Short mmCIF file of C-alpha atoms in Angstrom, two decimals:
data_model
loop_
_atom_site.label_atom_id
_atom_site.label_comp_id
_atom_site.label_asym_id
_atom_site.label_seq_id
_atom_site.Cartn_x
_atom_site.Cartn_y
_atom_site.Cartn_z
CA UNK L 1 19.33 66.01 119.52
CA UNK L 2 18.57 66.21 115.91
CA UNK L 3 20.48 69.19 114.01
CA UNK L 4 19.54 71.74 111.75
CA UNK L 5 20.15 71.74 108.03
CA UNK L 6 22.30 74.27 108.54
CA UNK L 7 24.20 73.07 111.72
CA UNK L 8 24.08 69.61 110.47
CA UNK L 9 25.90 70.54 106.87
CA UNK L 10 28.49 72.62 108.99
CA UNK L 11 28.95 69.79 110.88
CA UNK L 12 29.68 67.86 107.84
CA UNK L 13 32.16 70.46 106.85
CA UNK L 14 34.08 70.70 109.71
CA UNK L 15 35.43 67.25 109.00
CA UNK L 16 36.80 68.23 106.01
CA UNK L 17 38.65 70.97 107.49
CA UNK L 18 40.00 68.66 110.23
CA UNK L 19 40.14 65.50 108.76
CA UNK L 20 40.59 65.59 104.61
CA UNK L 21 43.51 64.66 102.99
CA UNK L 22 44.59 67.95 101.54
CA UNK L 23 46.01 68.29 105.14
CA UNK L 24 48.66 65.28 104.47
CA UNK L 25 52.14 66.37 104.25
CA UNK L 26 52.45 64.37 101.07
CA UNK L 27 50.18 66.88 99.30
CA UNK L 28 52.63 69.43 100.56
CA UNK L 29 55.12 67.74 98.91
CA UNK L 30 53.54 66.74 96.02
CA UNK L 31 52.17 69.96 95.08
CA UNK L 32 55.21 72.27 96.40
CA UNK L 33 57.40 70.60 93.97
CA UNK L 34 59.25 68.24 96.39
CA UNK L 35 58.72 65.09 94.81
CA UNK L 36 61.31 62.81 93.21
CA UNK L 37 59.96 62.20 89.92
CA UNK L 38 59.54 58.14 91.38
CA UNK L 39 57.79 59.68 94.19
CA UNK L 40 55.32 61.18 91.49
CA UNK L 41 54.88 57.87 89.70
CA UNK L 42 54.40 56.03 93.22
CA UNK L 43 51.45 58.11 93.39
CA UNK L 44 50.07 58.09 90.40
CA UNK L 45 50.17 53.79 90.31
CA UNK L 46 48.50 53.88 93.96
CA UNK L 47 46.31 56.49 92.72
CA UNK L 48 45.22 54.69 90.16
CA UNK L 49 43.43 51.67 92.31
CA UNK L 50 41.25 54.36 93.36
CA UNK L 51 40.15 55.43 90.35
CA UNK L 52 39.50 52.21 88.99
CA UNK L 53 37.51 51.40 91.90
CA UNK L 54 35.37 53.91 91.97
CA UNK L 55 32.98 52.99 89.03
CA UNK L 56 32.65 49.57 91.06
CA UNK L 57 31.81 51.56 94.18
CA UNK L 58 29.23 53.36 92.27
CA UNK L 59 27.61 50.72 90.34
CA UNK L 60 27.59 48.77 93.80
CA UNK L 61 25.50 51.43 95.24
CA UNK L 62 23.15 51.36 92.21
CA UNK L 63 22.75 48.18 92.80
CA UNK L 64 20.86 48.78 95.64
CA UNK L 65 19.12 51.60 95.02
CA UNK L 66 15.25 50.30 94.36
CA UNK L 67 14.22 54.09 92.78
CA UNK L 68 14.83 54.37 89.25
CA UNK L 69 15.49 58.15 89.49
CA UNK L 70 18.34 58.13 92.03
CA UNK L 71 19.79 55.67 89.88
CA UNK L 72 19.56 58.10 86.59
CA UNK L 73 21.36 60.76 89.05
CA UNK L 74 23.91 58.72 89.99
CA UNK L 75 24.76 57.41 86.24
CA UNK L 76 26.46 60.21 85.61
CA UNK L 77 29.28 59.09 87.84
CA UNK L 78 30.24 56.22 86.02
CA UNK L 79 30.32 57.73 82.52
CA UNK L 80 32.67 60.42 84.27
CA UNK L 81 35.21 57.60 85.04
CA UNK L 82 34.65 55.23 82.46
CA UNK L 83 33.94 57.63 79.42
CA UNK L 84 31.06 58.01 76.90
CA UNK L 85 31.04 58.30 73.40
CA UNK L 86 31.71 61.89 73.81
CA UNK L 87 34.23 61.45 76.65
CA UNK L 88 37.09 59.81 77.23
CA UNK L 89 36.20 59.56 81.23
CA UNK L 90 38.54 59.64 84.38
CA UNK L 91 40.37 56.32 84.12
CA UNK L 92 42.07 57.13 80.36
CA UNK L 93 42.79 60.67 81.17
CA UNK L 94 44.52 58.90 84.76
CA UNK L 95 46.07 56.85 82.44
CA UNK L 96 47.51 59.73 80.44
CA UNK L 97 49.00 61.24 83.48
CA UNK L 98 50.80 57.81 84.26
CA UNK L 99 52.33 58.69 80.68
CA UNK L 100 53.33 61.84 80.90
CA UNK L 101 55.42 61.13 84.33
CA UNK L 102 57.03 58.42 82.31
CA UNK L 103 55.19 55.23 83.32
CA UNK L 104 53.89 52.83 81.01
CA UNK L 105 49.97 52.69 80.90
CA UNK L 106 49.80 49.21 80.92
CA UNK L 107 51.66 48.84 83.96
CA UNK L 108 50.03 51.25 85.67
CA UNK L 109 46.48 49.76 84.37
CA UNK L 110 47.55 46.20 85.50
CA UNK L 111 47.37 47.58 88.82
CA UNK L 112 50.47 45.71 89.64
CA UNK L 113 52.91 47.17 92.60
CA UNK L 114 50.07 49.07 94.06
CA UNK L 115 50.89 48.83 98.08
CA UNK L 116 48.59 46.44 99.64
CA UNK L 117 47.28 48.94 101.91
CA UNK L 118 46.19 50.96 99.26
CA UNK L 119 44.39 48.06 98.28
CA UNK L 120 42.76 47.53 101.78
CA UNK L 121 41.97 51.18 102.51
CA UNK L 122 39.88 51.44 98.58
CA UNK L 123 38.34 47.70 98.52
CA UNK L 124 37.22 48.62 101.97
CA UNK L 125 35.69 51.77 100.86
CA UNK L 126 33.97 50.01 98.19
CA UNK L 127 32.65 47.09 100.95
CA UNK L 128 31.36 50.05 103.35
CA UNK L 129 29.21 51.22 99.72
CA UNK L 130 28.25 47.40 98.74
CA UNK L 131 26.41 46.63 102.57
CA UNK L 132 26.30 49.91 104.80
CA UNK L 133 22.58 51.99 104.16
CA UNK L 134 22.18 54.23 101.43
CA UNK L 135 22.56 57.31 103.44
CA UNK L 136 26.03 56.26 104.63
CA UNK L 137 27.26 55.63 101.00
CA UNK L 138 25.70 58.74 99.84
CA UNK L 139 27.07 60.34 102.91
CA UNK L 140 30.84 58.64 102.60
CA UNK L 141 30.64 60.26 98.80
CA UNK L 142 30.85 63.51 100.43
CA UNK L 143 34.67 64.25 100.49
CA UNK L 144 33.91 65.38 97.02
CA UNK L 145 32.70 68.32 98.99
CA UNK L 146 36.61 69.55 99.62
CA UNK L 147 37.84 68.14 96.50
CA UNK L 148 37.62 70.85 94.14
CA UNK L 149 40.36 72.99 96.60
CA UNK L 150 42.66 70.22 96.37
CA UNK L 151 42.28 69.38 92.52
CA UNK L 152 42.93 73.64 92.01
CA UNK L 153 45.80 73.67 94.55
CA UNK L 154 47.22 70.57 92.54
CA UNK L 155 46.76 72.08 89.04
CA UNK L 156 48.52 75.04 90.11
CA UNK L 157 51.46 73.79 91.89
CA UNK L 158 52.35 70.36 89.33
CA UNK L 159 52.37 73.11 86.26
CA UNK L 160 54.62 75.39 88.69
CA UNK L 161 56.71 72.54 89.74
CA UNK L 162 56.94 69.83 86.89
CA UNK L 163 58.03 69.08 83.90
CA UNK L 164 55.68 66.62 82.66
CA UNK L 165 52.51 68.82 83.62
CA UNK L 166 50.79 70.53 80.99
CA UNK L 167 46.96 70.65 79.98
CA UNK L 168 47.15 67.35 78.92
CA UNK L 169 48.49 65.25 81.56
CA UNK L 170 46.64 67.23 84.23
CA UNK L 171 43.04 67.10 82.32
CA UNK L 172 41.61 64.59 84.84
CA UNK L 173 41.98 67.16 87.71
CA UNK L 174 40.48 69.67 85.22
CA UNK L 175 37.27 67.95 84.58
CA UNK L 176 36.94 66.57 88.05
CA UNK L 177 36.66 70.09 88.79
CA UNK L 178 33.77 70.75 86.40
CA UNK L 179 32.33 67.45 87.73
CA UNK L 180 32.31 67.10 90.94
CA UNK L 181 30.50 70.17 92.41
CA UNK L 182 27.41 68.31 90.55
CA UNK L 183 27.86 65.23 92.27
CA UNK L 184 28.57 66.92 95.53
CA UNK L 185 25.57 69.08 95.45
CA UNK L 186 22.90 66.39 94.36
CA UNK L 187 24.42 64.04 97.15
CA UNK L 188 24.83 67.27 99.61
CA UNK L 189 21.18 67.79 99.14
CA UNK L 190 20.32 63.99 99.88
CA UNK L 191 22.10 63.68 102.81
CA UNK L 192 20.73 66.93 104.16
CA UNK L 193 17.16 65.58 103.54
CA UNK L 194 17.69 62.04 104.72
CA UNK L 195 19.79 62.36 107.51
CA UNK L 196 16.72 63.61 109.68
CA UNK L 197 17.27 62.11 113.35
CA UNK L 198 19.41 62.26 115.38
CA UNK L 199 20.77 58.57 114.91
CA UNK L 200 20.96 59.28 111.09
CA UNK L 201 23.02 62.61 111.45
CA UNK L 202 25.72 60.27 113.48
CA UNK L 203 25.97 57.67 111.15
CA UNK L 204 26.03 60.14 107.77
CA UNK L 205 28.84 61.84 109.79
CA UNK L 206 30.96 58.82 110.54
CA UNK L 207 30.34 57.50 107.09
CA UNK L 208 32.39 60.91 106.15
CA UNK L 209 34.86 60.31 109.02
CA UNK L 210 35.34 56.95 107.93
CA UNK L 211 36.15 57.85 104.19
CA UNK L 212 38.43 60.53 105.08
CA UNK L 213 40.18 57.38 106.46
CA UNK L 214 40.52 55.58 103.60
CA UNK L 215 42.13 58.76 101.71
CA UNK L 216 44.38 59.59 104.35
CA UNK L 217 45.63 56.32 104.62
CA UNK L 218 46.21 55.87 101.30
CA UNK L 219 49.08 59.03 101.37
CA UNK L 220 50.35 57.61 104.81
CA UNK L 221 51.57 54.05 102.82
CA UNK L 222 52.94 56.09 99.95
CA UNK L 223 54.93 58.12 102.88
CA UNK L 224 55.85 55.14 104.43
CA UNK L 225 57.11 52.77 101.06
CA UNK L 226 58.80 55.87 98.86
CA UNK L 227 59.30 58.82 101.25
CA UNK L 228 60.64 57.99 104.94
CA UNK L 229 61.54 55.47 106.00
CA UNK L 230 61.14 54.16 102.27
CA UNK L 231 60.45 51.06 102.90
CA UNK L 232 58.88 48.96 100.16
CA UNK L 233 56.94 46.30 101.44
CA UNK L 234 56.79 43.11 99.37
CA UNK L 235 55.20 42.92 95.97
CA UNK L 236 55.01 47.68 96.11
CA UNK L 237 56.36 48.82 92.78
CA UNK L 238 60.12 49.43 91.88
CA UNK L 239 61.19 52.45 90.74
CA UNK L 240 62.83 51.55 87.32
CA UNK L 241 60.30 49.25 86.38
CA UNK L 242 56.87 49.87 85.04
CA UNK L 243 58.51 52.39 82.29
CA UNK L 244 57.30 53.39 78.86
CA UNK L 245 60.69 53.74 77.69
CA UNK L 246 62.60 50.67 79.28
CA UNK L 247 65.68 51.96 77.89
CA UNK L 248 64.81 54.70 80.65
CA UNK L 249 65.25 52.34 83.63
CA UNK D 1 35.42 17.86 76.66
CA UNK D 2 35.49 20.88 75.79
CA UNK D 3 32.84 21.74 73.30
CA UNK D 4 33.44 23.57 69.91
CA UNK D 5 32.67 26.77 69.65
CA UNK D 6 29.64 25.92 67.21
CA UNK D 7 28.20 23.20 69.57
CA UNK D 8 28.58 25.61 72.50
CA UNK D 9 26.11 27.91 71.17
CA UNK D 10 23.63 25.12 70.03
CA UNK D 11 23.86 23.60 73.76
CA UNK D 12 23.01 26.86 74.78
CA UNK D 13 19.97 27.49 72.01
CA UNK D 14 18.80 23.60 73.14
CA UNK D 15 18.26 25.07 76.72
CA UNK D 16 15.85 27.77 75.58
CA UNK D 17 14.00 25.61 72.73
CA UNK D 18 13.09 23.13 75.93
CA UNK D 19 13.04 25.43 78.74
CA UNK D 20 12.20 29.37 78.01
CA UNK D 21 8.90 30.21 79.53
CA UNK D 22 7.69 31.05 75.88
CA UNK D 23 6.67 27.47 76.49
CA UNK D 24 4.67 27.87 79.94
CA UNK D 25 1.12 27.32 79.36
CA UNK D 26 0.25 31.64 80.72
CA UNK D 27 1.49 32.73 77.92
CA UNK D 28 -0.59 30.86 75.50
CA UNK D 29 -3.00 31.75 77.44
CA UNK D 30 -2.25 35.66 77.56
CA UNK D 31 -1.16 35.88 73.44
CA UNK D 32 -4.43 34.00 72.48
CA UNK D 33 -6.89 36.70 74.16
CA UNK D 34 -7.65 33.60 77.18
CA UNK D 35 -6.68 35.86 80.40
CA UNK D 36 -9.74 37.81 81.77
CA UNK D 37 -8.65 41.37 82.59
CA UNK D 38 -7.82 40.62 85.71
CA UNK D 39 -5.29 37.84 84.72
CA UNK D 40 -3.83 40.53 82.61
CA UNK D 41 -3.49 43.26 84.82
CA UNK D 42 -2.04 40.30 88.13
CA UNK D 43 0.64 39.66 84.85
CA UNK D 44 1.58 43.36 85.06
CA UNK D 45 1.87 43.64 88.72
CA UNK D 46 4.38 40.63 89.17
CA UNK D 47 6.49 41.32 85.60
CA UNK D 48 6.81 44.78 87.19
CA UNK D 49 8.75 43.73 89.75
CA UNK D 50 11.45 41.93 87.29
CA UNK D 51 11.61 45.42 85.46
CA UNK D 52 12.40 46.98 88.68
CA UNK D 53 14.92 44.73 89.65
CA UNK D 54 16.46 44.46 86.52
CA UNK D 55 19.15 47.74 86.27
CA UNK D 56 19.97 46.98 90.27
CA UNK D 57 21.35 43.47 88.66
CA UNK D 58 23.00 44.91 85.96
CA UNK D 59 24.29 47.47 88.36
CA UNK D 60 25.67 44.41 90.52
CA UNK D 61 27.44 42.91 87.55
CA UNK D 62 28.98 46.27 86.86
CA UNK D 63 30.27 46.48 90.16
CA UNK D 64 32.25 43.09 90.21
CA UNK D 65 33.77 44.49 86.65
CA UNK D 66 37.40 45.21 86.50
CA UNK D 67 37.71 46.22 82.92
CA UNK D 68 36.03 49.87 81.84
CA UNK D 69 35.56 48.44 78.62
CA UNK D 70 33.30 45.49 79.25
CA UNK D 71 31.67 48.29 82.35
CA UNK D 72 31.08 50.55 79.20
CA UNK D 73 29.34 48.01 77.20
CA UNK D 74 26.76 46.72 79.75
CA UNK D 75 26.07 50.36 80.80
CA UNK D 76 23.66 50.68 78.41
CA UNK D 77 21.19 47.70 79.58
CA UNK D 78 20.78 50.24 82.17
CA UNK D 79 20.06 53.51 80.39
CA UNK D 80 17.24 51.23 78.47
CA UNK D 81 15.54 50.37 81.57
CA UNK D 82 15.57 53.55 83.66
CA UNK D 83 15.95 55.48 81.09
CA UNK D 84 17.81 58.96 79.42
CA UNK D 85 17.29 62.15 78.18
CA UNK D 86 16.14 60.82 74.95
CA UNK D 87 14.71 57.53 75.68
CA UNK D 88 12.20 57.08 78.64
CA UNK D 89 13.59 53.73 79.59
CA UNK D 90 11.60 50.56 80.03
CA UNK D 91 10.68 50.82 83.17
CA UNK D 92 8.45 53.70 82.51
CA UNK D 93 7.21 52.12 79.28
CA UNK D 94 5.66 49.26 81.50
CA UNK D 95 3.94 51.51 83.76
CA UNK D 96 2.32 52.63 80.74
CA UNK D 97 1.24 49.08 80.33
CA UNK D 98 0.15 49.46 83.37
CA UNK D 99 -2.54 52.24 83.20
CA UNK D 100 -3.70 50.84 80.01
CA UNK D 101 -4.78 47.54 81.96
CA UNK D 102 -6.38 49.96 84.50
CA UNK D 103 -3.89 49.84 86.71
CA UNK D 104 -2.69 52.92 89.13
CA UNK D 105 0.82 52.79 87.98
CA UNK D 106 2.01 54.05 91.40
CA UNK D 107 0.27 50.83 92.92
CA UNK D 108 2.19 49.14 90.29
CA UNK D 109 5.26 50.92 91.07
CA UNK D 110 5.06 50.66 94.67
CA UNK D 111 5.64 46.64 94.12
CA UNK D 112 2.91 45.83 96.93
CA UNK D 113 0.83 43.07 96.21
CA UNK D 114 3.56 41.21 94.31
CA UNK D 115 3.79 37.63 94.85
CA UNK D 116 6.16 36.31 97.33
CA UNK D 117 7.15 33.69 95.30
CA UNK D 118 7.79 36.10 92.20
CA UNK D 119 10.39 37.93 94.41
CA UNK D 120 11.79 34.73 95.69
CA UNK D 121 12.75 34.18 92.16
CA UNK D 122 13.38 37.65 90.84
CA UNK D 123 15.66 38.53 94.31
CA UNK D 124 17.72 34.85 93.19
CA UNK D 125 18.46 36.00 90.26
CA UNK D 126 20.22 39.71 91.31
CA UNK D 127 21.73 37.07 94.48
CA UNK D 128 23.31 35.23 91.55
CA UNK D 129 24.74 37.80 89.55
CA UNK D 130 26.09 39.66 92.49
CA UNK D 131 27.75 36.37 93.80
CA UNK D 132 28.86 34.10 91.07
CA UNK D 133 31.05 34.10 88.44
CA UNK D 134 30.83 36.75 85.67
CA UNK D 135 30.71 34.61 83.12
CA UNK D 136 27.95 32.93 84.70
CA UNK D 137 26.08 36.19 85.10
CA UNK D 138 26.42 36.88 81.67
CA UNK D 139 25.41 33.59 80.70
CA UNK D 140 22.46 33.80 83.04
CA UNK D 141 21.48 36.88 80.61
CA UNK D 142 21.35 35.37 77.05
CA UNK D 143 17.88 34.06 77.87
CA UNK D 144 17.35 37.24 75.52
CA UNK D 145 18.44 35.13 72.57
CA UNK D 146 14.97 33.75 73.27
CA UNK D 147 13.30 37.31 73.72
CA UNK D 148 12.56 38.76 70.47
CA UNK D 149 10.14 35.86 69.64
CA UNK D 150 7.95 35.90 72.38
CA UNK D 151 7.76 39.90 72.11
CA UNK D 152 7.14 39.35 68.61
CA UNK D 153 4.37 37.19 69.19
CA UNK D 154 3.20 38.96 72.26
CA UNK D 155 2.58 42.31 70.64
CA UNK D 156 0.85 40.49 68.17
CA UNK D 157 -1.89 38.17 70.17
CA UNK D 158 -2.08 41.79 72.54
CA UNK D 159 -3.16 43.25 69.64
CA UNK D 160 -5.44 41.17 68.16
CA UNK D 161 -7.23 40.36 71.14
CA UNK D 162 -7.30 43.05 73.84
CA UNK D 163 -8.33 46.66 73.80
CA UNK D 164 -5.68 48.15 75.63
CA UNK D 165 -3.42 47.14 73.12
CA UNK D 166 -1.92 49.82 71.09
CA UNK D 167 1.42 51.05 70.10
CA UNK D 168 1.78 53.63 73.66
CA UNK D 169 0.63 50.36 75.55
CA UNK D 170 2.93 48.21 74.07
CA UNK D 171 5.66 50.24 73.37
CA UNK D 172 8.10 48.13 75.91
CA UNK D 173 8.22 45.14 73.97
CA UNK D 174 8.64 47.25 70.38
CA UNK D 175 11.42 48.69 71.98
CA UNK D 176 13.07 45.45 73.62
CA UNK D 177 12.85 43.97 70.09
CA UNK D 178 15.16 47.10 68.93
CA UNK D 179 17.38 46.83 72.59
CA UNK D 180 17.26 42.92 72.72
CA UNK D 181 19.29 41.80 69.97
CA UNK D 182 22.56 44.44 70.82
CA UNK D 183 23.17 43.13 74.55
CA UNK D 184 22.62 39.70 73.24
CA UNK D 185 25.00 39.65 70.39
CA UNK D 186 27.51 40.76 72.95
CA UNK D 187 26.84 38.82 75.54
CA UNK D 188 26.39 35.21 73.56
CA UNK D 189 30.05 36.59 71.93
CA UNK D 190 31.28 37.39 75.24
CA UNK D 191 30.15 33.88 76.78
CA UNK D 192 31.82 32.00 73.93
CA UNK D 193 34.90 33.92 74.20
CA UNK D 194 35.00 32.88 77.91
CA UNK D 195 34.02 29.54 78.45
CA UNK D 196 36.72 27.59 76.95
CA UNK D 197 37.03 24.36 79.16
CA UNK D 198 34.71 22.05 79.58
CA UNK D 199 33.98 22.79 83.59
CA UNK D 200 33.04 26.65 82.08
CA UNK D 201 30.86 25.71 79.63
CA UNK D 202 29.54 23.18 82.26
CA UNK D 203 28.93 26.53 84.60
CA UNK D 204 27.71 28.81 81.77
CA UNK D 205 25.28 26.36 80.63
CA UNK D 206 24.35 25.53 84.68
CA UNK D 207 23.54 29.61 84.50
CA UNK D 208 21.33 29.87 81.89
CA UNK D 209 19.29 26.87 82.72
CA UNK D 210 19.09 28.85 86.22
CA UNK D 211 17.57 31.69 84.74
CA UNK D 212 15.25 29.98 82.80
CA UNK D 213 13.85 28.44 86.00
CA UNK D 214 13.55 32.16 87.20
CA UNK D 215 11.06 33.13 84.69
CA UNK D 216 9.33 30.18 84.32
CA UNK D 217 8.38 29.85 88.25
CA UNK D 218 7.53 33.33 87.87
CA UNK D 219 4.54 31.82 85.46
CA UNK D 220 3.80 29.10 87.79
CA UNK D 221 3.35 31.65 90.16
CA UNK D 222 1.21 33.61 88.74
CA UNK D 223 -0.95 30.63 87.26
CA UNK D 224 -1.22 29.37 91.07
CA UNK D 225 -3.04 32.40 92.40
CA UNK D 226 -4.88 34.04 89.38
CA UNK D 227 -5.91 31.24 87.12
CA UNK D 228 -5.80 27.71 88.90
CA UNK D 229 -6.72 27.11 91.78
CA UNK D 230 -6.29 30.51 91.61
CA UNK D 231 -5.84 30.92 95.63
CA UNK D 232 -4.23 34.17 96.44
CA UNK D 233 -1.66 33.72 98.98
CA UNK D 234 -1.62 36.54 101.58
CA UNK D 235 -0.46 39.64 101.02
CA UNK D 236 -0.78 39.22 97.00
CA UNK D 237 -2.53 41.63 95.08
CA UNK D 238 -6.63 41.42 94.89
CA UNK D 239 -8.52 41.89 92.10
CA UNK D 240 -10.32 45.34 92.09
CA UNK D 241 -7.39 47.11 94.35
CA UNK D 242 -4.40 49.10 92.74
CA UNK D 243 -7.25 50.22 90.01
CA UNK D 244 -6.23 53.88 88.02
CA UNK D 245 -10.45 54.82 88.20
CA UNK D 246 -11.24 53.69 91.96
CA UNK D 247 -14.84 53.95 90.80
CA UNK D 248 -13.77 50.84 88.56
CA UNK D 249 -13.94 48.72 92.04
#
């Protein structure tokens, strides 16, 4: 049976609470203060596959959309990762973080030693956006919805818990959380008026599922290469290499 | 062998002096005041639905980018077709053109009555750029070195020989002559930069001779069903339908 607005949008939530990756114990860790400083730049190279895929992901969907002003609303999303004239966007402030924890911007923009199944969880994300319907992209998009928790939880405990943290290298969490409660709203809204069977409300909701998926998985190969059993599968970065300061290694 | 530099470009200039549908006899037709409003208006309807289809290729393109930089630079073909806060984009300029030819520019909008054959060609071209090379997409764009001349001389046999013509009418092609020349002068530097062996100038070149087959089969088209034999195939648009005052019928 077709759900309300209301029960449908709860719905929606309630895979965030179960399913989002603010639940990983690698957050834990990461924003408790637990991290080896390698463990830190582990993340932030994996990390950084995502964020460089996203604009992809987005201009993808735009590339499907036939009505000019959906397009103009979803714009904005690309200018927040890949900068304006007034803005540096997402990827160079990501890029300043790989700095400040010591890793060489280059390296880290090369995109080389990210763990293949980073690779294959993100470049599937961006597939599901390139052929699934609109509603499913729009819908997978969602997770934004729990983001702004995670990015405040993260500000807080790296500038408890690190060195390196300061308003600087932490700016990209910063102005995600200024923009994404935009994106998430205008997309919330779209969903809620789109998804409006039955049939629809199932797929919007495993679009979400699936894209919690693709985060979580992401933290479980970081776990697995640098934390336990810290195994690096072939080609995964080296800790000592990918420096700014080689002398460092 | 490779070509120089130089002789690259003129290979490439060659390809529109023989085969840029300034050349296809519609357009002599349309600049010298020869289409009957009709003609005019079955123009509109078709070239709409290359507008419309023209930010979801440059959207594709964008989404096959790796670098933010180049992503940056073609972002702005974009914003001049659907448009900013300051700018109203082209898309919106030629519906304008639209309902000064008497057209309902939702009719126009809604794409009905287009041609199959124009979105045969138009749908190839957004096919090509989503699956070929880039530098063959980007080649398959400098058929706006060949722009500014036919809007030059368009806005000037519109003019001289049609009512509707005035500067709110034909304010897409004024402002294409401004946009034009920026993404080209990239994009023709870009292309050079790129194609240095012989099999990629062999591709680029391939490219832009496939684009100018897009446009000019879009003439053909049009020429087929409106002006000789001028048999409408089904489902294309019929005189005295999509008309702003239905008391024009």
């Amino acid at each position: 049976m077709t759900q309300t607005r209301e029960d449908f949008e709860a719905r929606l939530r309630q895979i965030g609470a179960e399913r989002y990756h603010d639940l990983h114990p690698f957050h834990d860790r990461l924003h408790g203060g637990d991290c080896t400083p390698d463990q830190v730049r582990a993340w932030v190279i994996n990390r950084y596959y995502y964020q460089h895929s996203i604009p992809m992901k987005d201009a993808a969907f735009m590339s499907r959309v036939e009505d000019p002003a959906l397009r103009r609303a979803w714009r904005s999303r690309i200018e927040d990762h890949d900068g304006t004239e007034d803005n540096e966007g997402g990827i160079r402030r990501w890029l300043r973080l790989a700095e400040a924890v010591g890793l060489d911007p280059d390296y880290v923009a090369s995109r080389t030693g990210v763990l293949p199944a980073t690779k294959f969880a993100v470049d599937a994300y961006v597939r599901f956006v390139r052929e699934k319907t609109l509603l499913e992209a729009v819908a997978a998009s969602l997770t934004e919805l729990f983001a702004p928790k995670i990015h405040a939880s993260r500000i807080e405990g790296l500038l408890k818990n690190y060195d390196f943290a300061d308003d600087s290298s932490l700016s990209y969490f910063r102005n995600r959380l200024k923009e994404a409660p935009k994106d998430v709203a205008f997309g919330l809204g779209w969903v809620l008026d789109h998804a409006d069977t039955q049939e629809k409300q199932d797929a919007a909701a495993k679009a979400l599922i699936f894209k919690t998926d693709v985060l979580w998985s992401q933290l479980d190969a970081l776990w697995a290469a640098y934390v336990e059993p810290g195994r690096i599968p072939p080609g995964g970065w080296q800790p000592g290499t990918g420096l700014l300061d080689a002398r460092a290694a």
